[in-house]
Coordinates of C-alpha atoms and ligand atoms in Angstrom, one line a residue:
X1 CA 27.2 10.3 -13.0
X2 CA 28.1 9.0 -9.5
X3 CA 29.5 5.5 -9.2
X4 CA 26.4 4.7 -7.0
X5 CA 24.1 5.8 -9.8
X6 CA 26.0 3.7 -12.4
X7 CA 25.8 0.6 -10.1
X8 CA 22.1 1.3 -9.6
X9 CA 21.4 1.5 -13.3
X10 CA 23.2 -1.8 -14.0
X11 CA 21.4 -3.4 -11.1
X12 CA 18.1 -1.9 -12.3
X13 CA 18.5 -3.3 -15.8
X14 CA 19.1 -6.8 -14.3
X15 CA 16.1 -6.4 -12.0
X16 CA 13.9 -5.4 -14.9
X17 CA 14.9 -8.4 -16.9
X18 CA 14.4 -10.7 -13.9
X19 CA 11.1 -9.0 -12.9
X20 CA 9.8 -9.5 -16.4
X21 CA 10.3 -13.3 -15.9
X22 CA 8.7 -13.3 -12.4
X23 CA 5.7 -11.1 -12.9
X24 CA 4.8 -12.7 -16.2
X25 CA 3.8 -15.9 -14.5
X26 CA 1.2 -13.8 -12.6
X27 CA -0.3 -14.0 -9.1
X28 CA -3.7 -14.7 -7.8
X29 CA -6.4 -16.0 -10.2
X30 CA -9.3 -13.8 -11.3
X31 CA -12.4 -14.8 -9.6
X32 CA -15.0 -15.3 -12.2
X33 CA -18.6 -15.2 -11.0
X34 CA -20.6 -18.4 -11.4
X35 CA -22.6 -16.4 -14.0
X36 CA -22.8 -15.9 -17.7
X37 CA -22.6 -12.8 -19.8
X38 CA -25.9 -12.5 -21.5
X39 CA -26.5 -11.1 -25.0
X40 CA -27.1 -7.6 -23.6
X41 CA -23.6 -7.7 -22.2
X42 CA -24.7 -7.7 -18.5
X43 CA -23.5 -10.5 -16.2
X44 CA -26.4 -12.4 -14.6
X45 CA -26.0 -14.7 -11.7
X46 CA -26.9 -18.3 -12.6
X47 CA -29.7 -18.3 -10.2
X48 CA -30.8 -15.0 -11.6
X49 CA -31.2 -13.7 -8.1
X50 CA -30.9 -10.0 -7.4
X51 CA -27.1 -10.2 -6.8
X52 CA -24.9 -7.1 -6.7
X53 CA -22.2 -7.5 -9.3
X54 CA -18.9 -5.8 -8.2
X55 CA -15.9 -5.4 -10.5
X56 CA -12.7 -5.0 -8.3
X57 CA -9.5 -3.8 -9.9
X58 CA -6.7 -4.6 -7.5
X59 CA -3.1 -3.4 -8.1
X60 CA -1.4 -6.8 -7.8
X61 CA 0.0 -9.0 -5.1
X62 CA 3.3 -7.2 -4.4
X63 CA 3.2 -7.4 -0.6
X64 CA 1.7 -9.2 2.3
X65 CA -0.3 -6.0 2.9
X66 CA -1.8 -6.2 -0.6
X67 CA -2.8 -9.8 -0.2
X68 CA -4.5 -8.9 3.2
X69 CA -6.3 -6.0 1.5
X70 CA -7.6 -8.3 -1.3
X71 CA -8.6 -10.9 1.3
X72 CA -10.5 -8.3 3.3
X73 CA -12.5 -7.2 0.3
X74 CA -13.2 -10.8 -0.8
X75 CA -14.3 -11.8 2.7
X76 CA -16.7 -8.9 2.8
X77 CA -18.3 -9.0 -0.6
X78 CA -19.5 -12.6 -0.6
X79 CA -22.3 -14.4 -2.4
X80 CA -23.9 -15.1 1.0
X81 CA -24.2 -11.4 1.4
X82 CA -25.7 -11.0 -2.1
X83 CA -22.6 -10.1 -4.2
X84 CA -20.9 -11.5 -7.2
X85 CA -17.3 -10.2 -6.9
X86 CA -15.0 -10.2 -9.9
X87 CA -11.4 -9.6 -8.9
X88 CA -8.8 -8.5 -11.5
X89 CA -5.1 -8.5 -10.6
X90 CA -3.4 -5.7 -12.6
X91 CA 0.1 -7.0 -11.9
X92 CA 1.4 -3.5 -11.1
X93 CA 0.3 -2.0 -14.4
X94 CA -2.1 1.0 -14.6
X95 CA -3.0 -0.1 -18.2
X96 CA -4.3 -3.4 -16.9
X97 CA -6.5 -1.6 -14.4
X98 CA -7.9 0.7 -17.1
X99 CA -8.6 -2.4 -19.2
X100 CA -10.4 -4.1 -16.3
X101 CA -12.5 -1.0 -15.6
X102 CA -13.5 -0.9 -19.3
X103 CA -14.4 -4.6 -19.2
X104 CA -16.5 -4.0 -16.1
X105 CA -18.3 -1.1 -17.8
X106 CA -19.0 -3.3 -20.9
X107 CA -20.3 -6.0 -18.6
X108 CA -22.4 -3.3 -16.8
X109 CA -21.5 -4.3 -13.3
X110 CA -23.3 -2.5 -10.5
X111 CA -20.2 -1.1 -8.8
X112 CA -16.5 -0.7 -9.5
X113 CA -14.0 -0.9 -6.7
X114 CA -10.6 0.5 -7.7
X115 CA -7.3 0.5 -5.8
X116 CA -5.4 2.9 -8.1
X117 CA -1.7 2.1 -8.4
X118 CA -0.8 5.8 -8.9
X119 CA -2.7 9.0 -8.4
X120 CA -2.8 10.3 -11.9
X121 CA -4.1 9.0 -15.3
X122 CA -7.7 8.1 -14.3
X123 CA -9.9 11.0 -15.6
X124 CA -10.9 9.4 -18.9
X125 CA -11.8 6.0 -17.6
X126 CA -13.6 7.4 -14.6
X127 CA -15.6 9.6 -16.9
X128 CA -16.5 6.5 -18.9
X129 CA -17.7 4.8 -15.7
X130 CA -19.8 7.9 -14.7
X131 CA -21.3 8.1 -18.2
X132 CA -22.3 4.4 -17.8
X133 CA -23.9 5.2 -14.5
X134 CA -21.6 2.9 -12.5
X135 CA -20.5 4.2 -9.1
X136 CA -16.7 3.9 -8.4
X137 CA -15.5 3.2 -4.9
X138 CA -11.7 3.9 -4.4
X139 CA -10.0 1.5 -2.0
X140 CA -6.7 2.0 -0.3
X141 CA -4.9 4.6 -2.5
X142 CA -6.5 7.7 -4.0
X143 CA -6.5 9.6 -7.3
X144 CA -5.8 13.2 -8.3
X145 CA -9.0 13.2 -10.5
X146 CA -11.9 15.5 -9.6
X147 CA -13.8 14.0 -6.7
X148 CA -17.0 14.1 -8.8
X149 CA -15.6 11.2 -10.7
X150 CA -15.8 8.7 -7.8
X151 CA -18.4 8.1 -5.2
X152 CA -16.2 7.6 -2.2
X153 CA -12.7 6.6 -1.0
X154 CA -11.9 4.0 1.7
X155 CA -8.3 4.0 2.8
X156 CA -5.6 5.2 5.1
X157 CA -4.0 8.5 5.9
X158 CA -0.6 8.1 4.4
X159 CA 0.4 11.7 5.2
X160 CA -0.3 11.1 8.9
X161 CA 1.6 7.8 8.6
X162 CA 4.7 9.7 7.4
X163 CA 4.3 12.3 10.2
X164 CA 4.0 9.6 12.8
X165 CA 7.3 8.0 11.6
X166 CA 9.2 11.3 11.9
X167 CA 7.6 12.1 15.3
X168 CA 8.7 8.7 16.5
X169 CA 12.3 9.4 15.3
X170 CA 12.2 12.8 17.0
X171 CA 11.1 11.2 20.3
X172 CA 13.6 8.3 20.0
X173 CA 16.5 10.7 19.4
X174 CA 15.4 12.9 22.3
X175 CA 15.4 9.9 24.6
X176 CA 19.0 9.1 23.5
X177 CA 20.0 12.8 23.7
X178 CA 20.9 12.7 20.0
X179 CA 18.2 15.0 18.7
X180 CA 20.7 17.6 17.5
X181 CA 23.5 15.2 16.4
X182 CA 24.1 14.5 12.7
X183 CA 21.8 11.6 11.7
X184 CA 22.2 9.9 8.3
X185 CA 18.9 8.6 6.9
X186 CA 18.2 6.6 3.8
X187 CA 14.7 6.0 2.5
X188 CA 13.2 3.0 0.6
X189 CA 10.2 4.5 -1.2
X190 CA 7.1 2.7 -2.5
X191 CA 5.7 3.0 -6.0
X192 CA 6.6 6.5 -7.2
X193 CA 3.4 8.6 -7.8
X194 CA 1.3 6.4 -5.6
X195 CA -0.7 8.2 -2.9
X196 CA 0.9 5.9 -0.3
X197 CA 4.4 6.9 -1.3
X198 CA 3.5 10.6 -1.8
X199 CA 1.8 10.8 1.6
X200 CA 4.4 9.0 3.6
X201 CA 7.2 11.0 1.9
X202 CA 5.5 14.4 2.4
X203 CA 4.6 13.5 6.0
X204 CA 8.1 12.5 7.0
X205 CA 9.7 15.4 5.1
X206 CA 7.4 17.9 6.7
X207 CA 9.0 17.2 10.1
X208 CA 12.5 16.1 9.0
X209 CA 13.0 19.4 7.1
X210 CA 13.0 21.2 10.5
X211 CA 16.2 19.4 11.5
X212 CA 19.3 20.6 9.6
X213 CA 21.2 17.8 11.3
X214 CA 18.9 15.1 9.8
X215 CA 20.7 14.2 6.5
X216 CA 18.5 12.3 4.0
X217 CA 21.3 10.7 2.0
X218 CA 19.2 9.0 -0.6
X219 CA 15.7 7.9 -1.5
X220 CA 15.1 5.3 -4.1
X221 CA 12.1 3.3 -5.3
X222 CA 12.0 -0.1 -3.6
X223 CA 8.7 -1.0 -5.4
X224 CA 7.1 -2.1 -2.1
X225 CA 8.8 -5.5 -2.6
X226 CA 11.3 -7.5 -0.6
X227 CA 13.5 -8.2 -3.6
X228 CA 13.8 -4.6 -4.7
X229 CA 14.1 -3.4 -1.1
X230 CA 17.1 -5.7 -0.6
X231 CA 18.7 -4.6 -3.9
X232 CA 18.4 -0.9 -3.1
X233 CA 19.5 -1.3 0.5
X234 CA 22.6 -3.2 -0.7
X235 CA 23.4 -0.2 -3.0
X236 CA 22.9 2.2 -0.1
X237 CA 25.3 0.1 2.1
X238 CA 27.9 0.1 -0.6
X239 CA 27.6 3.9 -1.2
X240 CA 27.1 5.3 2.3
X241 CA 29.5 4.0 5.1
X242 CA 27.6 5.5 8.0
X243 CA 23.8 5.0 7.8
X244 CA 22.0 5.6 11.1
X245 CA 18.3 5.2 10.1
X246 CA 16.4 3.4 7.3
X247 CA 12.9 4.6 6.6
X248 CA 11.2 1.8 4.7
X249 CA 7.8 2.6 3.3
X250 CA 6.5 -0.9 3.7
X251 CA 7.3 -4.1 5.7
X252 CA 8.1 -6.1 2.6
X253 CA 10.9 -3.7 1.6
X254 CA 12.0 -3.8 5.3
X255 CA 12.5 -7.5 5.2
X256 CA 14.7 -7.2 2.2
X257 CA 16.6 -4.3 3.7
X258 CA 17.3 -6.3 6.8
X259 CA 18.7 -9.2 4.8
X260 CA 21.1 -6.8 3.1
X261 CA 22.1 -5.2 6.4
X262 CA 22.7 -8.6 8.0
X263 CA 24.8 -9.7 4.9
X264 CA 26.9 -6.5 5.4
X265 CA 27.6 -7.7 9.0
X266 CA 25.5 -5.0 10.6
X267 CA 22.6 -5.2 13.1
X268 CA 19.3 -3.4 13.3
X269 CA 16.8 -2.3 15.9
X270 CA 17.1 -1.5 19.6
X271 CA 20.8 -1.2 20.4
X272 CA 21.7 -2.1 16.8
X273 CA 23.9 -0.4 14.2
X274 CA 20.9 0.9 12.1
X275 CA 17.5 2.1 13.3
X276 CA 14.6 0.6 11.3
X277 CA 11.4 2.6 10.7
X278 CA 8.8 0.6 8.8
X279 CA 5.2 0.9 7.6
X280 CA 2.2 -1.5 7.3
X281 CA 2.6 -3.4 10.6
X282 CA 1.9 -6.9 9.1
X283 CA 2.1 -9.7 11.7
X284 CA 5.6 -10.9 10.5
X285 CA 7.0 -7.4 11.0
X286 CA 5.3 -7.0 14.4
X287 CA 7.1 -10.1 15.6
X288 CA 10.4 -8.4 14.6
X289 CA 9.3 -5.3 16.5
X290 CA 8.6 -7.6 19.6
X291 CA 12.1 -9.0 19.2
X292 CA 13.5 -5.4 19.0
X293 CA 14.9 -5.9 15.4
X294 CA 12.5 -3.3 13.9
X295 CA 12.3 -0.2 16.1
X296 CA 8.9 1.1 15.1
X297 CA 6.1 0.0 12.6
X298 CA 3.6 2.6 11.5
X299 CA 0.3 0.7 10.8
X300 CA -1.5 1.0 7.5
X301 CA -4.7 -1.0 7.9
X302 CA -5.7 -3.2 4.9
X303 CA -9.0 -4.3 6.5
X304 CA -11.2 -2.2 4.2
X305 CA -13.7 -4.8 3.0
X306 CA -16.4 -4.1 5.7
X307 CA -16.2 -0.4 5.0
X308 CA -16.8 -1.0 1.3
X309 CA -19.7 -3.4 2.1
X310 CA -21.3 -0.8 4.3
X311 CA -20.9 1.9 1.6
X312 CA -22.5 -0.4 -1.1
X313 CA -25.4 -1.2 1.2
X314 CA -26.0 2.5 1.9
X315 CA -26.0 3.2 -1.9
X316 CA -28.3 0.3 -2.5
X317 CA -30.8 1.8 0.0
X318 CA -30.4 5.3 -1.6
X319 CA -28.8 6.6 1.5
X320 CA -26.0 9.3 1.4
X321 CA -22.4 8.2 1.9
X322 CA -19.3 10.2 3.0
X323 CA -16.7 11.2 0.4
X324 CA -14.0 9.5 2.4
X325 CA -13.7 6.8 5.1
X326 CA -10.4 6.5 6.9
X327 CA -9.7 3.2 8.7
X328 CA -8.1 3.2 12.2
X329 CA -4.4 2.9 12.5
X330 CA -1.7 2.6 15.3
X331 CA 2.0 2.9 15.9
X332 CA 3.8 -0.2 17.2
X333 CA 7.0 -0.4 19.2
X334 CA 8.4 -2.9 21.6
X335 CA 6.5 -1.1 24.4
X336 CA 3.0 -1.9 23.1
X337 CA 3.3 -4.6 20.4
X338 CA 3.0 -7.8 22.5
X339 CA -0.6 -7.1 23.5
X340 CA -1.7 -6.8 19.9
X341 CA 0.2 -9.7 18.2
X342 CA -2.0 -12.6 19.3
X343 CA -5.2 -11.1 17.8
X344 CA -3.6 -9.9 14.6
X345 CA -5.7 -10.8 11.6
X346 CA -3.0 -10.0 9.0
Ligands
LIG1 C1 -0.7 1.6 1.4 C2 -0.7 0.6 0.3 C3 0.7 0.1 0.1 C4 1.3 -0.7 1.3 C5 2.2 -1.7 0.6 O1 -2.0 2.2 1.5 O2 -1.1 1.1 -0.9 O3 0.8 -0.8 -1.0 O4 2.0 0.1 2.2 C6 1.3 -2.0 -0.6 O5 2.5 -2.8 1.3 O6 2.1 -2.7 -1.6

């Protein structure tokens, strides 16, 4: 086993012990409707109005993006618009999401919104929701279950995001007349088995595989968090003396990676030692793009609440809905970012 792997295992053990302490204290609070659960198990709004009860199973609060996604859905499904929204924070555990969905089924909510942490493992609980006659709307990430088990999916095209990252690198190397030079790349991956990680990885690899001179030295799970991103990047820096490009599958990991790179006495971005390709395009990262410290940020738009509201309204009216709704996304570099920063909502 390589020295790098041994180091990684020891570090991972320490991270798991630390993570257990940190995540145990939890994140945002569940939002309980101002309603009671009646004897028949249904939740009724105190004013007994015809409110739409929505049970939302959110992955956690691992990133700025995730918090923006939660906020978007909570801003859209308000009581003023006729909703009671119950938000459950799964703290990165699929088992917690499955428990929440079963709780929503027993409470006989009107709709379930699920952001699935990984693609697999949902068939049984989605079948239970279908048997209970409760429509399931997937938000953000997708599942590998049969599409008859959910009503629709609102999210982003992670495969295209990965392709866009590789296309940018292709163009950037061409501009520098380095397209056919040896390029050493390390990748910080998001949650293994999530559609976000799978899509970004497949999209980037589909183009990178055409270049024998693009050497992907390593790809490890950075858990979509700053702490883990920093830890993995520090390992990369200790293992690989000549890294040219970091592909970091979300901005939170990028922030950690940049800390590790700075602590190693290296620089990032335009004219820097290491090129940074990031994903999400949260405001804090776009400021670093404007400063030239992140070379490119591939947007993944968390503003999905209004799409979900529109879908529920259509379903309430008995109107047909699409099987999938993709939200608009951009690619930000120092050439275009300034005009978008001021109006950024997340
Ligand atoms: C992407 C989303 C990812 C973001 C991360 O669709 O699932 O999860 O890229 C977030 O920031 O943690």
